[in-house]
Amino acid sequence: MIESWRWYGPFDRIGLDEIAQTGATGIVTALHEIPYGEVWPRATIAARRDGIRKAAPGLDWNVAESLPIHERIKRGEGNLVALFANYRQSMANLAAEGIKVICYNFMPLLDWTRTDLQSPVRRGGTCLRFSSPRMAAFEVHMLKRAGAEADYLPETLTAAAIWFQQSSEADRDALLSSIMSGLPGAYDRYDVDGLRAALTLYEGIGRAELRANYARFLQEVVPTAEELGMRLCVHPDDPPRDILGLPRIVSNAEDIGWIMGAVDSTANGLTLCSGSLGANPANDVPAIARQFAPRIHFAHLRNVTKDPDGSFEEAAHLDGDTDMVDLIAALLAEERRRNEAGRADWAIPFRPDHGHEILSDADRDTHPGYPLAGRMRGLAELRGVIRALSHPKVSWA
């Protein structure tokens, strides 16, 4: 497996020289400064790649995360010919510069969603957390979304009302800021009125309509990926449940199976994100990995601990509710199968996804979920599991 590291380019407070010291060799990044829907110029891609190589010899840009999909494509709104053409041209420009793996998502409006960016961890440090009561407080009492109450348990609504009554204006501002933080590359943030207005653009779009729009996207771009020898890999919903009344359609094995079948091609693949899928109690993440192993082109490895009310928080990489050793064994078995079949791109790039803020991380003000020490701890733990399971004297399925 190829050890990789998420880097936000010029926006990142962690330097490439520091990343090199973690032992990672792949850089997962994007041209976040380019607005959604516009072409990523080949010269700009080459400059970013060359800058990575020059700043830290031994590092290389191996995964584009994300080449974002314009919201109009997700809504199926208007004439989309130019947007599809721009996406295909960006793909061609990436491929021309040697970047052949593209991670993307099809989550409407928001990407990953958390209510707390610095929730205390038992032995020190902080983590990201999704609190169902706080999310309910936001939807019901701050956003005042019609019908939001139906999405939560009665006891969750009671806890939400208590939190809202006791919260200060600063508490509510912090909650909004946390929810808005899961927009990598989209640096415009909504206030409550702006979010309410943005949600109206999705009125009338349910699960069936979103699936139809997604199928059209795949039909438009997967043939180009095949021609270019690229691997597209969709990222699961985070959390894997409807949010703000918006449908989520990449949340479980049934969803993934539909996506893989919508355009049945190796180029149409999956980013196996153990944390996103692991937040749904019904998801057996190692089993999902084995089921879709031939279509996994990239992996985000992290762990979560879930609560009965639907809340969850980021756990240490080898702790939490997902059996990370079993999951890694599944990925290594797929690598071995590909290698034995003579496939050139048999190795699966992965990155330690998210991490606790520990030690000096609190002083760095990095992107939420992306500290240096916490992710380096995660990478070291994952590396140890991979090394152990790869040892010739170890037998595993």
CSV table of C-alpha atoms in Angstrom, one decimal, residues 95 110 181 207 255 275 297 300 353:
chain,number,residue,atom,x,y,z
A,95,ALA,CA,-3.6,12.4,-16.8
A,110,LEU,CA,-22.1,20.0,2.1
A,181,SER,CA,-16.0,23.6,8.1
A,207,ARG,CA,-33.1,10.2,-3.8
A,255,ASP,CA,-25.6,2.4,-2.7
A,275,GLY,CA,-14.6,6.4,9.0
A,297,HIS,CA,-8.6,2.6,-6.0
A,300,HIS,CA,-9.0,6.7,3.7
A,353,ASP,CA,-7.6,10.2,7.5
